[in-house]
Coordinates of C-alpha atoms in Angstrom, one line a residue:
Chain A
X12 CA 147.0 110.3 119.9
X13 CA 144.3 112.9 118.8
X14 CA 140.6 112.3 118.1
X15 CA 141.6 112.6 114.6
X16 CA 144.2 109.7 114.6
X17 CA 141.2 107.8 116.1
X18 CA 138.7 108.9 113.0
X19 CA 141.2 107.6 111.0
X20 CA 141.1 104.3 112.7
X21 CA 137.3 104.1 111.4
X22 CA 137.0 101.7 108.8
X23 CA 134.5 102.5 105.7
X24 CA 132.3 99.5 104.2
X25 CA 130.6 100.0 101.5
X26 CA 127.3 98.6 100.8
X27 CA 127.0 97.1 104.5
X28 CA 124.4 96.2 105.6
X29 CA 122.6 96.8 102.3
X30 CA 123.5 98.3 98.9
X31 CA 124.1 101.7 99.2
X32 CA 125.2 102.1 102.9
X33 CA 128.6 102.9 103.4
X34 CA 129.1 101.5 106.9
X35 CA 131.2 103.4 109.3
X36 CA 133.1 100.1 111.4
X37 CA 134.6 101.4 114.6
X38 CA 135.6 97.6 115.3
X39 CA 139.2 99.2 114.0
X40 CA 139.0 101.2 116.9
X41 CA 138.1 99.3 119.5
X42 CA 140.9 96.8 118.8
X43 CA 143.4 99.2 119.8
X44 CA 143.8 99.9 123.4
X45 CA 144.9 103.5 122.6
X46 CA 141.9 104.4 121.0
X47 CA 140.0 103.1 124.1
X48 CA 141.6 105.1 126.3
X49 CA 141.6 108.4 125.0
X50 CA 137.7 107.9 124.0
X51 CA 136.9 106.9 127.8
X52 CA 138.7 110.1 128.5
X53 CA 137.0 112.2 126.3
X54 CA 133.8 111.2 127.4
X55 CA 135.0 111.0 131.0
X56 CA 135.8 115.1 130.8
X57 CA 132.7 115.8 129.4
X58 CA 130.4 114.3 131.6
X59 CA 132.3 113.8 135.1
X60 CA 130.5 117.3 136.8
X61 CA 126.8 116.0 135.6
X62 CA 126.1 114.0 138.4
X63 CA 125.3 111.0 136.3
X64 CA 123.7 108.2 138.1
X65 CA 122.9 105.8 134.7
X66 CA 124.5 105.0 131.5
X67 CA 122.1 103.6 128.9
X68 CA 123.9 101.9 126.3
X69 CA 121.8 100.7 123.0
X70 CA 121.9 97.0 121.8
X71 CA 124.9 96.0 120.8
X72 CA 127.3 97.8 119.7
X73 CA 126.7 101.2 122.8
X74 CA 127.4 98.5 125.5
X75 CA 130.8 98.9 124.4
X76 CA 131.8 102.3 125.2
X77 CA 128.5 102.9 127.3
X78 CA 129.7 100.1 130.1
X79 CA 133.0 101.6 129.9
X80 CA 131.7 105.1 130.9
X81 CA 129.7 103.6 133.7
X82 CA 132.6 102.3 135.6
X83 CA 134.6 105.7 134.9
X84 CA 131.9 107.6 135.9
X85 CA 130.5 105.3 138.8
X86 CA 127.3 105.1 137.8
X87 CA 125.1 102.1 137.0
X88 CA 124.7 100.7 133.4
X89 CA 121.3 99.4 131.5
X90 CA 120.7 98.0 128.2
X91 CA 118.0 99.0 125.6
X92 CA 118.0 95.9 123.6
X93 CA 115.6 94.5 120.6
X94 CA 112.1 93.3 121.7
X95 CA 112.3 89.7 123.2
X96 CA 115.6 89.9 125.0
X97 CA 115.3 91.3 128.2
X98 CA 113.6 89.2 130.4
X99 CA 111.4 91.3 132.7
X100 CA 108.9 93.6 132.6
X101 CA 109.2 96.4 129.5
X102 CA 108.3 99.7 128.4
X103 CA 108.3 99.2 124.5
X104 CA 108.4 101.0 121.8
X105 CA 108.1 101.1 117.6
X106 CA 109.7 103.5 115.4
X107 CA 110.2 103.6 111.6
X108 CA 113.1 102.4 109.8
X109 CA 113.8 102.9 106.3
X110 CA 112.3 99.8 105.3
X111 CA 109.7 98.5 108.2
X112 CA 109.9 99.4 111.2
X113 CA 112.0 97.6 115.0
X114 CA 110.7 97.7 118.3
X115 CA 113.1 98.4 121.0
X116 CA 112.4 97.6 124.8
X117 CA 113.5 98.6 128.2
X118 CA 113.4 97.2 131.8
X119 CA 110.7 99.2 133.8
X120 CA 112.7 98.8 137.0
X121 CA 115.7 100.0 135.2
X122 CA 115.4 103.6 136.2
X123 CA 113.6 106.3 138.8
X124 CA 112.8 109.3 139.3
X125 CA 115.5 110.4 140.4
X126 CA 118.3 109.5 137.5
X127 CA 120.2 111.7 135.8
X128 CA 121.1 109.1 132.7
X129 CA 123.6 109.1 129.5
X130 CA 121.8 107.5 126.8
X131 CA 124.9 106.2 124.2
X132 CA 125.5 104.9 120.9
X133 CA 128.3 104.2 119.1
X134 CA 126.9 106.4 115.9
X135 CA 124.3 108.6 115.0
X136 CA 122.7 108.6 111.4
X137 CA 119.1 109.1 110.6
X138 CA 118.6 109.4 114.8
X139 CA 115.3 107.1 114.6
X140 CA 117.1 104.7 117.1
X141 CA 117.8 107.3 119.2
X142 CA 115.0 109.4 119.2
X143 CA 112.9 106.3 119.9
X144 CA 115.4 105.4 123.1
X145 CA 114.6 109.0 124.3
X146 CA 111.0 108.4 124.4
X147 CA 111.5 105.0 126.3
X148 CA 113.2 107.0 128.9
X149 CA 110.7 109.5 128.9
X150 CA 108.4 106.6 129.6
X151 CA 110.0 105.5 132.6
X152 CA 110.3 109.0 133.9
X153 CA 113.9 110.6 135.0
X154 CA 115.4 113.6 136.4
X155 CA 117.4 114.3 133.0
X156 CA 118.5 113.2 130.4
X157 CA 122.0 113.4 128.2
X158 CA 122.5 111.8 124.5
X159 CA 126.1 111.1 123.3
X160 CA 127.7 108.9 120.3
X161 CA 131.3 108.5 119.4
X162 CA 130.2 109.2 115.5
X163 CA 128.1 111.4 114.0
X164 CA 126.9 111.6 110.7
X165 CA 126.5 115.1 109.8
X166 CA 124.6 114.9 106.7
X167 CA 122.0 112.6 107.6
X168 CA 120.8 115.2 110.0
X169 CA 120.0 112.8 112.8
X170 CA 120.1 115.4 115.6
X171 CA 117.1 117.0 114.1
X172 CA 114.8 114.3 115.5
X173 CA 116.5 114.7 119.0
X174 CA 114.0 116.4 121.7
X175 CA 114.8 120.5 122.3
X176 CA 115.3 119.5 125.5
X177 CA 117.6 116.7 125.4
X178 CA 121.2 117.5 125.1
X179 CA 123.6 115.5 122.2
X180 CA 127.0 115.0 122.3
X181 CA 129.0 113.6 119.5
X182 CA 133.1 113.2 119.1
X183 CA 133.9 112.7 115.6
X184 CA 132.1 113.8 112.7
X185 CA 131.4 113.5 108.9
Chain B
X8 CA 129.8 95.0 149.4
X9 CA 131.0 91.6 148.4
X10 CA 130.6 88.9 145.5
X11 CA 127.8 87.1 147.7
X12 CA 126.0 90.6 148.0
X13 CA 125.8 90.4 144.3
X14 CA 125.3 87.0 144.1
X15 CA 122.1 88.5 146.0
X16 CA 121.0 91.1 143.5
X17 CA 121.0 88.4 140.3
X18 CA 117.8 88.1 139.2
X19 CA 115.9 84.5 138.6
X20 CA 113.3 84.9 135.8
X21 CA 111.3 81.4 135.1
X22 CA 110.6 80.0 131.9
X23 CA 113.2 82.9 129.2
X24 CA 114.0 82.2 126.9
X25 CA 111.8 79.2 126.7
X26 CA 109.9 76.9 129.0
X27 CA 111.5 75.1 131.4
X28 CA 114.9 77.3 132.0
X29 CA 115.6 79.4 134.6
X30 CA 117.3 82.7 133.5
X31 CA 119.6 84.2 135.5
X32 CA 119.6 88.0 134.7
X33 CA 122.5 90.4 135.1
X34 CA 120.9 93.3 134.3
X35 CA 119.4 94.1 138.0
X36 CA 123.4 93.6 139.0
X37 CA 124.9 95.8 135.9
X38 CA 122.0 99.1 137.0
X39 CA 124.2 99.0 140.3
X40 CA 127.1 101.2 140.4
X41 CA 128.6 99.7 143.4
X42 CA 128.3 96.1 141.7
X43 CA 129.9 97.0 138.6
X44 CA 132.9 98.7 140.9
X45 CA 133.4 95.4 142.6
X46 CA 133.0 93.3 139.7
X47 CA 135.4 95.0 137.7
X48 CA 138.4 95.7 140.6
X49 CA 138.1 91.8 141.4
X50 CA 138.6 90.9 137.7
X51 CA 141.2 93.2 137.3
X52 CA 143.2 91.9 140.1
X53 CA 142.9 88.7 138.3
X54 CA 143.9 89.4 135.1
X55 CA 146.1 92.9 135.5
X56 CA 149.9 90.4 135.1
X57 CA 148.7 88.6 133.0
X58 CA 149.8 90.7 129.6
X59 CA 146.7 90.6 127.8
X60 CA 146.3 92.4 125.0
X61 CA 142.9 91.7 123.7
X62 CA 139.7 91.2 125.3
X63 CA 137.3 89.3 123.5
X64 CA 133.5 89.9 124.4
X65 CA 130.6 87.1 123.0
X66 CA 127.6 89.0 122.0
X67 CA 126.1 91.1 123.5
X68 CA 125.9 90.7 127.0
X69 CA 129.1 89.8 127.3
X70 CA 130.4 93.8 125.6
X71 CA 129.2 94.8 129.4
X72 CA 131.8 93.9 131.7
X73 CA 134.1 92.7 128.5
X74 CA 134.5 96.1 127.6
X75 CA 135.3 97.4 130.7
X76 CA 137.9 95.1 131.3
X77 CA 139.5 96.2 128.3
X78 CA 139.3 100.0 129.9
X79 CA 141.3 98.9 133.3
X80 CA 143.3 96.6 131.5
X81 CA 144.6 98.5 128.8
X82 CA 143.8 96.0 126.2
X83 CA 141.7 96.1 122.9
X84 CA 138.0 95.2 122.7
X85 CA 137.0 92.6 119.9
X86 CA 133.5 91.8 119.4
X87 CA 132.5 88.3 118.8
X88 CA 129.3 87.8 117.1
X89 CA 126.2 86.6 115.7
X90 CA 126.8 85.4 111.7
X91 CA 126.0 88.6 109.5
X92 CA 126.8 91.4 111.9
X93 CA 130.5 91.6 111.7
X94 CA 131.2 93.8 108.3
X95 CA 134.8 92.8 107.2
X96 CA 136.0 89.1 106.2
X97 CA 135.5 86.8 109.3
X98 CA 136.3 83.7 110.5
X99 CA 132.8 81.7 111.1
X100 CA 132.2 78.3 113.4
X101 CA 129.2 76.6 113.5
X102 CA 127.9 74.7 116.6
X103 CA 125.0 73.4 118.4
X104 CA 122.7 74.1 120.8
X105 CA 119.9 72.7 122.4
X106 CA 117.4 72.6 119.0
X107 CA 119.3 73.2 116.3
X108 CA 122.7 75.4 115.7
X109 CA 123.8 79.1 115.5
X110 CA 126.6 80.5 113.8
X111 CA 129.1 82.9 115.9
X112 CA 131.9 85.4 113.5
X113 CA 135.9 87.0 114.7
X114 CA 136.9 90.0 112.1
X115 CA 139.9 87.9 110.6
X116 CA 142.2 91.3 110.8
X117 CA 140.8 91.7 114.9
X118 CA 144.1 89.5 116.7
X119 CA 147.4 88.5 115.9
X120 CA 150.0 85.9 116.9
X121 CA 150.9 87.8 119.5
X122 CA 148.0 88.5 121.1
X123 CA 147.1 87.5 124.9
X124 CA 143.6 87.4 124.9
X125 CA 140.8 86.9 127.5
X126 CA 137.2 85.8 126.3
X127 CA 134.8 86.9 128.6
X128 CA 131.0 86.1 128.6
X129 CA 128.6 87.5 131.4
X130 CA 127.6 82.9 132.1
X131 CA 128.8 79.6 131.5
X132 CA 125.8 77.3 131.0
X133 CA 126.2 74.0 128.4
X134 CA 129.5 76.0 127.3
X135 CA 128.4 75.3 123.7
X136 CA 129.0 79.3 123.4
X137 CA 132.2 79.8 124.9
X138 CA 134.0 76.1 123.2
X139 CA 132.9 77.5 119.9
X140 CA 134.6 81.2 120.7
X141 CA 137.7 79.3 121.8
X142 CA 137.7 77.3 118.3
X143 CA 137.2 81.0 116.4
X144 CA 140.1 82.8 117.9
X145 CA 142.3 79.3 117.5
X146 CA 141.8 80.0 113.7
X147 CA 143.0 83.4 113.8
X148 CA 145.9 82.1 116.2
X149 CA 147.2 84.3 119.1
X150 CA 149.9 83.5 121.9
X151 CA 147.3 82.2 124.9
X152 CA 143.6 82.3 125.4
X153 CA 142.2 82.8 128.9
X154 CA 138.5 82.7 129.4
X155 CA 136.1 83.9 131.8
X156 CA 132.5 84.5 132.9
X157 CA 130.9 86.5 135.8
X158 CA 128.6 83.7 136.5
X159 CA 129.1 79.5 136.3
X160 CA 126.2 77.1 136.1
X161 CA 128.2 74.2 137.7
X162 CA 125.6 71.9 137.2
X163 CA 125.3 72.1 134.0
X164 CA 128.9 71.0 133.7
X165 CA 130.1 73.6 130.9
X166 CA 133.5 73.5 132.1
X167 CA 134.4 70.3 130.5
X168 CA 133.1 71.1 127.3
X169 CA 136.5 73.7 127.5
X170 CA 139.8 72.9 125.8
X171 CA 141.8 72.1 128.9
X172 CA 145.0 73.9 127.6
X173 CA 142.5 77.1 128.3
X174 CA 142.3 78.3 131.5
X175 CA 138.6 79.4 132.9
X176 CA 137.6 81.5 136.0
X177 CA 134.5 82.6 137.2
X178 CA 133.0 84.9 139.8
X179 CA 130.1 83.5 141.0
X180 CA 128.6 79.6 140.9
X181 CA 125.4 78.5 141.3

């Protein structure tokens, strides 16, 4: 199995979640325990030498893959989730959405000074959710800082709202 | 480190989601590398004869250590979740909680009747949750369900609420 048996795996849906969206649904992938494998080893090659000490995996659907490269890469794992779910103490922060706008939070004891993190996602698009869990890391202050997704979307040119100084990583792409 | 070391590192938060409960919180055990080592070897060496071939993880803290499992068990991930956020037809149940209901969603294409599949969630509180998962992947039909959670609320007595042809373990009990 390749990486591009697994991007045919992904599943298109059209007009989810809203007209017009045609949703890339890695659930296809996920099901199959090949997939899983060769993706956690992938990532696991790339990132093994960077002396990562946190993965950050964004609500919901990065906890999948983002846990799993925690354990491979023995480091710890935190969530970014939607305001009002985590139950501590939070940095915060709004960013734009094409219609409205979503506040994302994170713990403020989750990290230190001294982390090198992963922030993951299971897809990039426009990048707003990203950018916006770059700046809540930048928040809680961190040696550096690595970006990864299993899908990007090319043509939505998400990685143009990614910091100069932040590094993205993506393994399939349209 | 053992399971009562991490039994130490779960957080009590008073009063989330509402007034009156007494969260326990994971996420001060999942930002440990050395916890989510342990956790995931002693659920491994639970589960590793087992033959399963899916691992089902409830939204969305259970993906954490769900999704791992599926890593070190060479098994599947399938999400279950919230009503609306699953794209493809679905299976839905409808069930009860404290005030008023919610409404949890399987992909109807995610298991077959072969499948061996463990349903993991990070806690078993009422069990209202983990009853109505159990009742989902019935409809879709597989060969044997096992369930687990990292943490039991034995007080609360969610156990019997569990179909008693399903077999549930747990790692820690308060």
């Amino acid at each position: 199995m390749t990486l591009d048996d697994i991007k045919k795996e992904v599943r298109d849906i059209p007009d989810f979640p809203s007209k017009g969206i045609l949703f890339k649904d890695l659930t296809t992938v996920f099901k199959n325990a090949q997939c899983i494998q060769l993706l956690a080893s992938e990532l696991h090659a790339i990132y093994k030498d960077k002396g990562i000490t946190k993965i950050i995996g964004i609500e919901s659907r990065g906890f999948v893959m983002g846990s799993m490269l925690s354990l491979t890469l023995n480091a710890g794992f935190v969530p970014i989730r939607k305001k009002g779910k985590l139950p501590a103490d939070c940095y915060e922060i709004e960013y734009q959405l094409e219609y409205g706008s979503a506040i994302i939070e994170l713990h403020k004891d989750a990290l230190n000074k001294n982390d090198v993190v992963l922030i993951h996602d299971d897809l990039l698009a426009t990048g707003g959710t990203l950018a916006a869990a770059i700046r809540l890391v930048k928040m809680a202050g961190v040696k550096k800082i690595y970006t990864n997704t299993l899908v990007e979307l090319e043509f939505l040119k998400g990685k143009e709202v990614i910091d100069n100084d932040v590094e993205f990583r993506t393994l399939i792409k349209y």
